[in-house]
Amino acid sequence: METIDRNKKLLSVALRYNAVFVDADRKALAHTAHISKEVAAFLLSLSEKGYVAEEELLNALKTVPESYLGEISGAIDTALGIKLNWTPLVKGWDTPTGESFIDHCITFYANYLGGRERMRGNVLPCGHFIPDGTFPLERYNGCPFCGTPFITSNFIFKGQGSKKKSLRLMTLEDLCKLKSSLLESTVPLDATQVTSLKTLIDVLGFDGREAISMKETSMIVAEALLSKAENDDDIKRAGSVFSSPADILRFLWHKKTGRLQIIEPKTLISHARKLDSHIVSALDKGSEAADRKKQELKLKYDRLMCRTVAIWLNALEMDAGQACEIMHPKRGMWVRMIRALRLGEYSRKPGYERLAKLLDYFYKDDYPVWKGKLDRYLGINCGCVDYPKALELLKQRPGTFARSLFATMLTMGPKMPMEAFRQILDKVPSRLILSLANAADLYFDTESARIARPLTGSTKRIDHNKKLENFTPEQRDELRREIWGLYKEAMTRRFKAEDISGTNGKIFIDKALFDIPVSIGDRSSSIQDTSAALQGTCFQVEGDAVRLFMQWGVGLKAQHLDMDLSVAICYKDGHREDCGYFNLSLPGAKHSGDIRNIPNQVGTAEYIELSLPELQETGAKYVAFSCNAYSYGAISPNLMVGWMNSAYPMALSDKTGVAYDPSTVQHIVRISESNLDKGLIFGVLDVDERQITWLEMPFTSQVVTKMDTSALGSLLRRLKNKLKVGELLQLKAQAQGLTLTDNPEEADEKLRYTYTWALDASAVSKLLA
Ligand SMILES: [Zn+2]
């Protein structure tokens, strides 16, 4: 790999951790060397983009060649979209243009109903005729009628940010540690972490000795290794991360769908139908899309893939009976896979004896099925109910037991299942117990709607379990408390068993950690290129304005590609108003105009400016930020979205309307390619608290008005009710008899829990290990 390419990749990973990669030896860095004028100029440009370098990084920068400073700038510019087109449709859009529905009607009449003959006006480059007296053309950078921009520019503002983000040093050693830490994470990685891990394996390699803690992570590793495999031994090595046929099926399906979990074909097809359905029925392309998806999911494999899977299945160490039992729940998919991969053919070849035995068992269909026995004892489909025997079976599989604990409690009453579960408590992974505790609040509450986030991304409301009605509210509350008690008991037991001798017994817990939920289920699917903040992080608003931005369409040729930035304002009296392309101006919110066609290659932008004093005056409580795809399909892969904030006023160009300043960016995310969502809520502003909570709530709907307000409230509440990292640490401090201190320096090095510490995926997950 070329050095420049390698550096570029490592710089992009480091930047997500608020760091710059310099290949230096940390211990050898001198404090004394003077700052050259090249480094001084570099620091100045960093500052204009909103960054300062920490001392250690500064010392490292003194040692690098000038060309490398340029490479660093390049990586930062890419992450912040500095070279892109940030021109919106309207110039000086802080003053509304006053365009009205009537303007659209008259223009429509002029263009399509022959009214043009009798009118005066201008023909624009897109061919549209704009009658005089309608849209004030001098205010637009493009066609107000069809939303095509004609003017682009690479101008942006700089240096208005009031708060600088500091950048630290990351060496090669740090990046190697980061790689191991991602591999060892016992919680599923989010999209940012997956992207970083892929890059790190690509650049730094994988030697097979590193421990991988999660199935989903092993998919990523296998894919990276397989892409470089040259012979059968390499293939076998790539497959060594798999321990059961289920892993292999998951991998095959991942290759097909790009997702790390198995989603059944029928779900994907119906989701495709939903994405391309249109509110105007003549434009509805739902069934076409469903057909296309069906074709896409047809199983077709080349020789190499067939051989790869044959080698992997043949190398499994698991015994054939057990393997077949694991294959059973997805039997239908396996039958199709075995045929498509021509595994029968391979099983007759010498050297593939184990594969032959596996297929023999599988087709004879005479292996015991655990699930069948369990269903029988639970009385599903037949009358021979035997709860004690069902519990004995469940105890054999702690993970399954944990996942079905609530339902089992409702079926048998809480006492028996809880007793049985306590006996195997030590065998259940902590993160599962934690997710039980988090889920209990909503599960046992019949009042609130539960939100399911199926793997395809869109949010669904599901009704509570009907059996809950057999319990009184007090009993339900008791059930909930029992689960929390169970969780505390399990964690305290685990913390107590930990060896903390050799520390000074003083612990520091950053206050910010009391806002961050311990992440287990709500993985974010966007990629954060500039800083890997955790979902639930609160950002304080400093000035009176918050400016949302969205940039999309980079690298694509000019075409119709309509993405919308909008906000939903929820008022204290319960009503709600939206600001978006359909409503460009509201008290406290102004939109920069709806762009529906993108210019060639450079992308285009939309903004919304929020004024906190005005919002407060009108009685606004929450403002939800959202972006949607109005065009067919999911959100564009090249979409960047975020918000700016500064204690100082932020400029807005009268000439072009450009309002982007990277130094004022508080948070920015990139929508990843595997994102199947139609719309995404990416932040909620609490007007009185002057606080923005970053969260991700996908919804399958074309426009923001269809967003479910109660779903939003429910999600916010769930985020609030969830166990926070800070609380978990408090539990640890109690169990281990540690002393809390407000001074990080005073705390033991191993017990210093800062926000930066929490950004490390496996560090937090280690608390749960
Ligand atoms: Zn036009």
CSV table of C-alpha atoms in Angstrom, one decimal, residues 376-768:
chain,number,residue,atom,x,y,z
A,376,ARG,CA,-44.2,-29.1,24.0
A,377,TYR,CA,-43.5,-28.5,27.7
A,378,LEU,CA,-44.8,-25.0,27.4
A,379,GLY,CA,-48.0,-26.4,25.9
A,380,ILE,CA,-47.7,-24.7,22.6
A,381,ASN,CA,-49.6,-26.7,19.9
A,382,CYS,CA,-50.3,-29.5,22.4
A,383,GLY,CA,-51.6,-30.2,25.9
A,384,CYS,CA,-48.7,-31.9,27.7
A,385,VAL,CA,-47.6,-28.9,29.8
A,386,ASP,CA,-44.7,-29.4,32.1
A,387,TYR,CA,-43.3,-26.1,33.4
A,388,PRO,CA,-40.5,-27.6,35.6
A,389,LYS,CA,-39.2,-29.6,32.6
A,390,ALA,CA,-39.4,-26.5,30.4
A,391,LEU,CA,-37.3,-24.5,32.9
A,392,GLU,CA,-34.8,-27.3,33.0
A,393,LEU,CA,-34.4,-27.0,29.2
A,394,LEU,CA,-34.2,-23.2,29.4
A,395,LYS,CA,-31.4,-23.5,32.0
A,396,GLN,CA,-29.3,-25.4,29.4
A,397,ARG,CA,-29.4,-22.3,27.2
A,398,PRO,CA,-28.8,-19.2,29.4
A,399,GLY,CA,-28.9,-16.7,26.5
A,400,THR,CA,-32.3,-18.0,25.2
A,401,PHE,CA,-33.6,-18.1,28.7
A,402,ALA,CA,-32.7,-14.5,29.3
A,403,ARG,CA,-34.4,-13.4,26.0
A,404,SER,CA,-37.6,-15.2,26.8
A,405,LEU,CA,-37.6,-14.4,30.6
A,406,PHE,CA,-40.4,-11.8,30.5
A,407,ALA,CA,-42.7,-14.0,28.4
A,408,THR,CA,-42.0,-17.0,30.7
A,409,MET,CA,-42.8,-14.9,33.8
A,410,LEU,CA,-46.1,-13.9,32.3
A,411,THR,CA,-46.9,-17.5,31.4
A,412,MET,CA,-45.9,-19.3,34.6
A,413,GLY,CA,-46.1,-16.4,37.1
A,414,PRO,CA,-42.8,-14.7,38.2
A,415,LYS,CA,-41.7,-17.0,41.0
A,416,MET,CA,-40.6,-20.2,39.3
A,417,PRO,CA,-38.8,-18.7,36.3
A,418,MET,CA,-37.0,-16.1,38.5
A,419,GLU,CA,-35.8,-18.9,40.8
A,420,ALA,CA,-34.6,-21.0,37.9
A,421,PHE,CA,-33.0,-17.9,36.3
A,422,ARG,CA,-31.1,-17.0,39.5
A,423,GLN,CA,-29.4,-20.4,39.4
A,424,ILE,CA,-27.8,-19.7,36.0
A,425,LEU,CA,-27.3,-15.9,36.6
A,426,ASP,CA,-23.5,-16.2,36.4
A,427,LYS,CA,-23.6,-17.8,33.0
A,428,VAL,CA,-25.6,-15.0,31.4
A,429,PRO,CA,-23.5,-12.2,29.8
A,430,SER,CA,-23.8,-8.9,31.7
A,431,ARG,CA,-25.0,-7.0,28.6
A,432,LEU,CA,-28.0,-9.3,28.3
A,433,ILE,CA,-28.9,-8.8,31.9
A,434,LEU,CA,-28.5,-5.0,31.4
A,435,SER,CA,-30.7,-5.1,28.3
A,436,LEU,CA,-33.3,-6.9,30.3
A,437,ALA,CA,-33.3,-4.2,32.9
A,438,ASN,CA,-33.5,-1.5,30.3
A,439,ALA,CA,-36.4,-3.2,28.5
A,440,ALA,CA,-38.3,-4.0,31.7
A,441,ASP,CA,-39.5,-0.4,32.2
A,442,LEU,CA,-41.4,-0.4,28.9
A,443,TYR,CA,-42.3,-4.1,28.7
A,444,PHE,CA,-44.3,-4.1,32.0
A,445,ASP,CA,-45.9,-0.7,31.4
A,446,THR,CA,-49.2,-1.1,29.5
A,447,GLU,CA,-49.6,2.7,29.2
A,448,SER,CA,-46.7,3.5,26.9
A,449,ALA,CA,-46.2,2.3,23.4
A,450,ARG,CA,-43.1,0.2,22.9
A,451,ILE,CA,-40.9,1.0,20.1
A,452,ALA,CA,-39.4,-1.7,18.1
A,453,ARG,CA,-36.4,-1.1,15.9
A,454,PRO,CA,-36.4,-3.9,13.5
A,455,LEU,CA,-33.1,-4.5,11.6
A,456,THR,CA,-34.3,-2.7,8.5
A,457,GLY,CA,-34.1,0.4,10.5
A,458,SER,CA,-37.6,1.9,10.5
A,459,THR,CA,-39.3,2.4,13.8
A,460,LYS,CA,-42.5,0.6,14.7
A,461,ARG,CA,-44.8,0.8,17.6
A,462,ILE,CA,-45.8,-2.5,19.0
A,463,ASP,CA,-48.6,-3.2,21.5
A,464,HIS,CA,-47.9,-4.7,24.8
A,465,ASN,CA,-48.2,-8.4,25.6
A,466,LYS,CA,-51.9,-9.3,26.2
A,467,LYS,CA,-51.0,-11.5,29.2
A,468,LEU,CA,-50.0,-8.3,31.0
A,469,GLU,CA,-53.6,-7.7,31.6
A,470,ASN,CA,-53.8,-10.6,34.0
A,471,PHE,CA,-51.6,-8.6,36.4
A,472,THR,CA,-52.6,-5.5,38.5
A,473,PRO,CA,-50.5,-2.3,38.0
A,474,GLU,CA,-48.9,-3.0,41.4
A,475,GLN,CA,-47.9,-6.5,40.4
A,476,ARG,CA,-46.5,-5.3,37.1
A,477,ASP,CA,-44.4,-2.7,38.9
A,478,GLU,CA,-43.2,-5.5,41.2
A,479,LEU,CA,-42.1,-7.5,38.2
A,480,ARG,CA,-40.2,-4.6,36.9
A,481,ARG,CA,-38.5,-4.0,40.2
A,482,GLU,CA,-37.6,-7.7,40.4
A,483,ILE,CA,-35.7,-7.4,37.1
A,484,TRP,CA,-33.8,-4.3,38.2
A,485,GLY,CA,-33.0,-6.1,41.5
A,486,LEU,CA,-31.7,-9.0,39.5
A,487,TYR,CA,-29.5,-6.7,37.5
A,488,LYS,CA,-28.0,-5.0,40.5
A,489,GLU,CA,-27.4,-8.3,42.2
A,490,ALA,CA,-25.6,-9.7,39.2
A,491,MET,CA,-23.4,-6.6,38.6
A,492,THR,CA,-22.6,-6.2,42.3
A,493,ARG,CA,-21.6,-9.8,42.4
A,494,ARG,CA,-19.4,-9.4,39.3
A,495,PHE,CA,-17.8,-6.2,40.5
A,496,LYS,CA,-17.0,-7.7,43.9
A,497,ALA,CA,-15.2,-10.6,42.3
A,498,GLU,CA,-12.9,-8.2,40.4
A,499,ASP,CA,-9.4,-7.7,41.7
A,500,ILE,CA,-8.7,-4.0,42.5
A,501,SER,CA,-5.7,-4.5,44.7
A,502,GLY,CA,-2.8,-2.3,43.5
A,503,THR,CA,-5.0,0.8,42.9
A,504,ASN,CA,-5.2,3.7,45.4
A,505,GLY,CA,-9.0,3.1,45.8
A,506,LYS,CA,-10.0,6.5,44.4
A,507,ILE,CA,-12.3,6.8,41.5
A,508,PHE,CA,-13.2,9.7,39.1
A,509,ILE,CA,-16.4,9.7,37.2
A,510,ASP,CA,-16.9,12.4,34.6
A,511,LYS,CA,-20.3,14.2,35.0
A,512,ALA,CA,-21.0,13.9,31.3
A,513,LEU,CA,-21.1,10.1,31.7
A,514,PHE,CA,-24.4,10.4,33.6
A,515,ASP,CA,-26.1,11.4,30.3
A,516,ILE,CA,-24.6,8.6,28.2
A,517,PRO,CA,-26.6,5.4,28.1
A,518,VAL,CA,-24.7,2.1,28.3
A,519,SER,CA,-25.0,1.2,24.6
A,520,ILE,CA,-26.4,-2.3,23.9
A,521,GLY,CA,-29.2,-2.0,21.5
A,522,ASP,CA,-29.5,1.4,19.9
A,523,ARG,CA,-26.6,1.3,17.5
A,524,SER,CA,-26.2,4.3,15.5
A,525,SER,CA,-26.1,3.7,11.7
A,526,SER,CA,-24.5,7.0,10.6
A,527,ILE,CA,-20.8,7.5,10.4
A,528,GLN,CA,-19.2,10.3,12.5
A,529,ASP,CA,-16.0,11.4,10.7
A,530,THR,CA,-15.0,14.2,13.0
A,531,SER,CA,-15.7,12.9,16.4
A,532,ALA,CA,-17.2,9.7,17.6
A,533,ALA,CA,-19.8,11.0,20.1
A,534,LEU,CA,-22.0,8.6,21.9
A,535,GLN,CA,-25.8,8.6,21.3
A,536,GLY,CA,-27.4,10.5,24.1
A,537,THR,CA,-24.6,13.0,24.3
A,538,CYS,CA,-25.9,16.5,25.3
A,539,PHE,CA,-24.5,19.6,23.6
A,540,GLN,CA,-25.0,22.9,25.3
A,541,VAL,CA,-26.2,25.8,23.0
A,542,GLU,CA,-23.9,28.8,23.5
A,543,GLY,CA,-25.4,31.6,21.4
A,544,ASP,CA,-28.9,32.4,20.5
A,545,ALA,CA,-28.9,30.6,17.2
A,546,VAL,CA,-28.6,27.0,16.1
A,547,ARG,CA,-28.0,26.4,12.4
A,548,LEU,CA,-28.8,23.0,10.9
A,549,PHE,CA,-27.2,22.0,7.6
A,550,MET,CA,-27.4,19.2,5.1
A,551,GLN,CA,-25.1,18.6,2.1
A,552,TRP,CA,-25.7,15.8,-0.4
A,553,GLY,CA,-25.1,14.6,-3.9
A,554,VAL,CA,-21.3,14.8,-3.9
A,555,GLY,CA,-19.7,12.8,-6.7
A,556,LEU,CA,-23.0,12.3,-8.5
A,557,LYS,CA,-23.8,13.7,-11.9
A,558,ALA,CA,-26.6,16.3,-12.2
A,559,GLN,CA,-30.0,14.6,-11.6
A,560,HIS,CA,-33.2,14.8,-9.7
A,561,LEU,CA,-32.3,13.9,-6.2
A,562,ASP,CA,-34.6,15.5,-3.6
A,563,MET,CA,-33.5,15.4,0.0
A,564,ASP,CA,-35.2,17.5,2.6
A,565,LEU,CA,-34.0,19.0,5.8
A,566,SER,CA,-36.8,19.9,8.2
A,567,VAL,CA,-37.7,20.5,11.8
A,568,ALA,CA,-40.7,19.6,13.9
A,569,ILE,CA,-41.5,22.2,16.6
A,570,CYS,CA,-43.5,20.8,19.6
A,571,TYR,CA,-45.1,23.5,21.7
A,572,LYS,CA,-45.9,23.4,25.4
A,573,ASP,CA,-49.7,23.4,24.7
A,574,GLY,CA,-49.2,20.1,22.8
A,575,HIS,CA,-49.6,21.2,19.2
A,576,ARG,CA,-46.9,20.9,16.6
A,577,GLU,CA,-45.7,22.9,13.6
A,578,ASP,CA,-43.1,21.9,11.0
A,579,CYS,CA,-40.6,23.9,9.1
A,580,GLY,CA,-39.5,22.4,5.8
A,581,TYR,CA,-39.7,22.8,2.0
A,582,PHE,CA,-43.5,23.1,2.4
A,583,ASN,CA,-43.3,25.8,5.1
A,584,LEU,CA,-40.2,27.9,4.7
A,585,SER,CA,-40.6,30.2,7.6
A,586,LEU,CA,-42.1,30.0,11.1
A,587,PRO,CA,-41.5,32.1,14.2
A,588,GLY,CA,-38.0,31.0,15.2
A,589,ALA,CA,-37.2,28.9,12.2
A,590,LYS,CA,-36.2,29.7,8.6
A,591,HIS,CA,-35.4,27.3,5.8
A,592,SER,CA,-33.0,28.1,2.9
A,593,GLY,CA,-35.2,26.8,0.1
A,594,ASP,CA,-36.0,23.4,-1.3
A,595,ILE,CA,-33.4,22.0,-3.8
A,596,ARG,CA,-34.7,19.1,-5.8
A,597,ASN,CA,-32.1,18.7,-8.5
A,598,ILE,CA,-28.4,18.4,-7.7
A,599,PRO,CA,-25.7,20.1,-9.7
A,600,ASN,CA,-22.9,18.0,-11.2
A,601,GLN,CA,-20.4,16.4,-8.8
A,602,VAL,CA,-20.1,19.1,-6.1
A,603,GLY,CA,-23.4,18.4,-4.2
A,604,THR,CA,-25.8,21.0,-2.8
A,605,ALA,CA,-26.9,22.3,0.6
A,606,GLU,CA,-30.0,23.2,2.6
A,607,TYR,CA,-30.0,25.0,5.9
A,608,ILE,CA,-32.4,25.8,8.7
A,609,GLU,CA,-31.7,28.6,11.1
A,610,LEU,CA,-33.3,28.4,14.6
A,611,SER,CA,-33.6,31.4,16.9
A,612,LEU,CA,-33.8,30.4,20.5
A,613,PRO,CA,-35.3,33.6,21.9
A,614,GLU,CA,-38.1,33.6,19.3
A,615,LEU,CA,-38.8,29.9,19.9
A,616,GLN,CA,-39.0,30.5,23.6
A,617,GLU,CA,-41.4,33.5,23.1
A,618,THR,CA,-43.8,31.3,21.1
A,619,GLY,CA,-43.9,28.6,23.7
A,620,ALA,CA,-41.8,26.0,21.9
A,621,LYS,CA,-40.6,23.1,24.1
A,622,TYR,CA,-38.8,20.7,21.7
A,623,VAL,CA,-37.5,21.0,18.2
A,624,ALA,CA,-36.7,17.7,16.4
A,625,PHE,CA,-34.2,17.8,13.6
A,626,SER,CA,-34.8,15.5,10.7
A,627,CYS,CA,-33.7,14.7,7.1
A,628,ASN,CA,-35.8,12.7,4.6
A,629,ALA,CA,-35.5,11.4,1.1
A,630,TYR,CA,-38.3,12.7,-1.0
A,631,SER,CA,-36.9,11.0,-4.1
A,632,TYR,CA,-37.4,7.3,-4.5
A,633,GLY,CA,-35.2,5.0,-2.4
A,634,ALA,CA,-33.3,5.5,0.8
A,635,ILE,CA,-31.3,8.5,2.0
A,636,SER,CA,-28.5,9.3,-0.4
A,637,PRO,CA,-25.2,7.7,0.6
A,638,ASN,CA,-23.3,10.9,0.3
A,639,LEU,CA,-25.4,12.8,2.8
A,640,MET,CA,-23.9,14.9,5.5
A,641,VAL,CA,-26.0,16.4,8.2
A,642,GLY,CA,-25.4,18.3,11.5
A,643,TRP,CA,-25.7,21.6,13.3
A,644,MET,CA,-23.6,24.7,14.0
A,645,ASN,CA,-23.6,26.8,17.1
A,646,SER,CA,-21.4,29.6,18.4
A,647,ALA,CA,-21.5,32.2,21.1
A,648,TYR,CA,-20.8,34.8,18.4
A,649,PRO,CA,-23.2,35.7,15.5
A,650,MET,CA,-22.7,33.3,12.5
A,651,ALA,CA,-22.4,35.0,9.1
A,652,LEU,CA,-24.7,34.3,6.2
A,653,SER,CA,-23.8,35.5,2.7
A,654,ASP,CA,-26.2,38.0,1.1
A,655,LYS,CA,-24.6,37.3,-2.3
A,656,THR,CA,-24.9,33.5,-2.2
A,657,GLY,CA,-26.6,32.4,0.9
A,658,VAL,CA,-23.7,30.3,2.0
A,659,ALA,CA,-23.8,29.8,5.8
A,660,TYR,CA,-21.4,27.0,6.5
A,661,ASP,CA,-18.4,27.5,8.9
A,662,PRO,CA,-16.6,24.3,9.9
A,663,SER,CA,-15.3,25.9,13.1
A,664,THR,CA,-18.9,26.3,14.4
A,665,VAL,CA,-19.9,22.7,13.7
A,666,GLN,CA,-21.0,21.1,16.9
A,667,HIS,CA,-21.9,17.7,15.5
A,668,ILE,CA,-21.8,16.2,12.0
A,669,VAL,CA,-22.7,12.7,10.7
A,670,ARG,CA,-22.5,11.0,7.4
A,671,ILE,CA,-25.2,8.6,6.4
A,672,SER,CA,-23.7,5.2,5.7
A,673,GLU,CA,-24.3,3.2,2.6
A,674,SER,CA,-26.0,0.4,4.3
A,675,ASN,CA,-28.6,2.8,5.7
A,676,LEU,CA,-32.0,1.6,4.6
A,677,ASP,CA,-33.9,4.4,6.3
A,678,LYS,CA,-36.2,6.8,4.5
A,679,GLY,CA,-36.0,9.5,7.2
A,680,LEU,CA,-33.8,10.1,10.2
A,681,ILE,CA,-34.3,12.3,13.3
A,682,PHE,CA,-30.8,13.2,14.3
A,683,GLY,CA,-31.2,15.6,17.2
A,684,VAL,CA,-33.7,17.1,19.6
A,685,LEU,CA,-33.3,20.6,21.0
A,686,ASP,CA,-34.8,21.3,24.4
A,687,VAL,CA,-35.6,25.0,24.1
A,688,ASP,CA,-35.7,26.0,27.8
A,689,GLU,CA,-32.7,23.9,28.7
A,690,ARG,CA,-30.8,25.2,25.7
A,691,GLN,CA,-29.5,21.7,25.1
A,692,ILE,CA,-29.3,19.5,22.1
A,693,THR,CA,-29.4,15.7,22.5
A,694,TRP,CA,-27.9,13.7,19.7
A,695,LEU,CA,-29.9,10.6,18.9
A,696,GLU,CA,-30.9,8.6,15.9
A,697,MET,CA,-34.4,7.6,15.2
A,698,PRO,CA,-35.2,6.3,11.8
A,699,PHE,CA,-38.7,6.5,10.3
A,700,THR,CA,-40.1,5.2,7.0
A,701,SER,CA,-42.0,8.2,5.8
A,702,GLN,CA,-41.6,10.6,3.0
A,703,VAL,CA,-42.2,13.9,4.8
A,704,VAL,CA,-41.6,15.0,8.3
A,705,THR,CA,-45.3,15.7,9.0
A,706,LYS,CA,-45.8,11.9,9.2
A,707,MET,CA,-43.4,11.6,12.0
A,708,ASP,CA,-45.0,10.1,15.1
A,709,THR,CA,-44.8,12.6,18.0
A,710,SER,CA,-45.6,10.1,20.6
A,711,ALA,CA,-42.9,7.8,19.2
A,712,LEU,CA,-40.4,10.7,19.6
A,713,GLY,CA,-41.5,11.3,23.2
A,714,SER,CA,-41.3,7.6,23.9
A,715,LEU,CA,-37.8,7.4,22.5
A,716,LEU,CA,-36.6,10.4,24.6
A,717,ARG,CA,-38.0,8.9,27.7
A,718,ARG,CA,-36.4,5.6,27.0
A,719,LEU,CA,-33.1,7.3,26.4
A,720,LYS,CA,-33.6,9.1,29.8
A,721,ASN,CA,-34.6,5.9,31.6
A,722,LYS,CA,-31.8,3.8,30.4
A,723,LEU,CA,-29.0,2.9,32.6
A,724,LYS,CA,-26.2,5.4,32.2
A,725,VAL,CA,-22.5,4.7,32.1
A,726,GLY,CA,-22.1,7.0,35.2
A,727,GLU,CA,-24.6,5.0,37.2
A,728,LEU,CA,-22.9,1.7,36.3
A,729,LEU,CA,-19.6,3.2,37.5
A,730,GLN,CA,-21.3,4.3,40.7
A,731,LEU,CA,-22.5,0.7,41.3
A,732,LYS,CA,-18.9,-0.4,40.8
A,733,ALA,CA,-17.6,2.2,43.3
A,734,GLN,CA,-20.2,0.9,45.8
A,735,ALA,CA,-19.5,-2.8,45.3
A,736,GLN,CA,-15.7,-2.3,45.6
A,737,GLY,CA,-15.8,0.3,48.4
A,738,LEU,CA,-14.0,3.0,46.3
A,739,THR,CA,-13.9,6.7,47.2
A,740,LEU,CA,-15.3,9.2,44.7
A,741,THR,CA,-13.1,12.2,43.8
A,742,ASP,CA,-13.8,15.2,41.7
A,743,ASN,CA,-10.2,15.5,40.7
A,744,PRO,CA,-9.2,13.2,37.9
A,745,GLU,CA,-5.5,13.6,38.9
A,746,GLU,CA,-6.2,12.3,42.3
A,747,ALA,CA,-7.9,9.1,41.1
A,748,ASP,CA,-6.0,6.0,40.3
A,749,GLU,CA,-4.9,5.7,36.7
A,750,LYS,CA,-7.1,2.6,36.3
A,751,LEU,CA,-10.1,4.3,37.8
A,752,ARG,CA,-10.1,7.5,35.8
A,753,TYR,CA,-13.4,7.5,33.9
A,754,THR,CA,-13.4,10.5,31.5
A,755,TYR,CA,-15.6,11.1,28.5
A,756,THR,CA,-12.7,10.2,26.2
A,757,TRP,CA,-12.4,6.9,28.0
A,758,ALA,CA,-16.1,6.2,27.2
A,759,LEU,CA,-15.5,6.7,23.5
A,760,ASP,CA,-13.5,3.5,23.5
A,761,ALA,CA,-16.0,0.8,22.6
A,762,SER,CA,-14.4,-2.1,24.5
A,763,ALA,CA,-13.5,0.0,27.5
A,764,VAL,CA,-17.1,0.4,28.4
A,765,SER,CA,-18.0,-3.1,27.4
A,766,LYS,CA,-15.3,-4.4,29.7
A,767,LEU,CA,-17.2,-3.0,32.6
A,768,LEU,CA,-19.9,-5.5,31.6
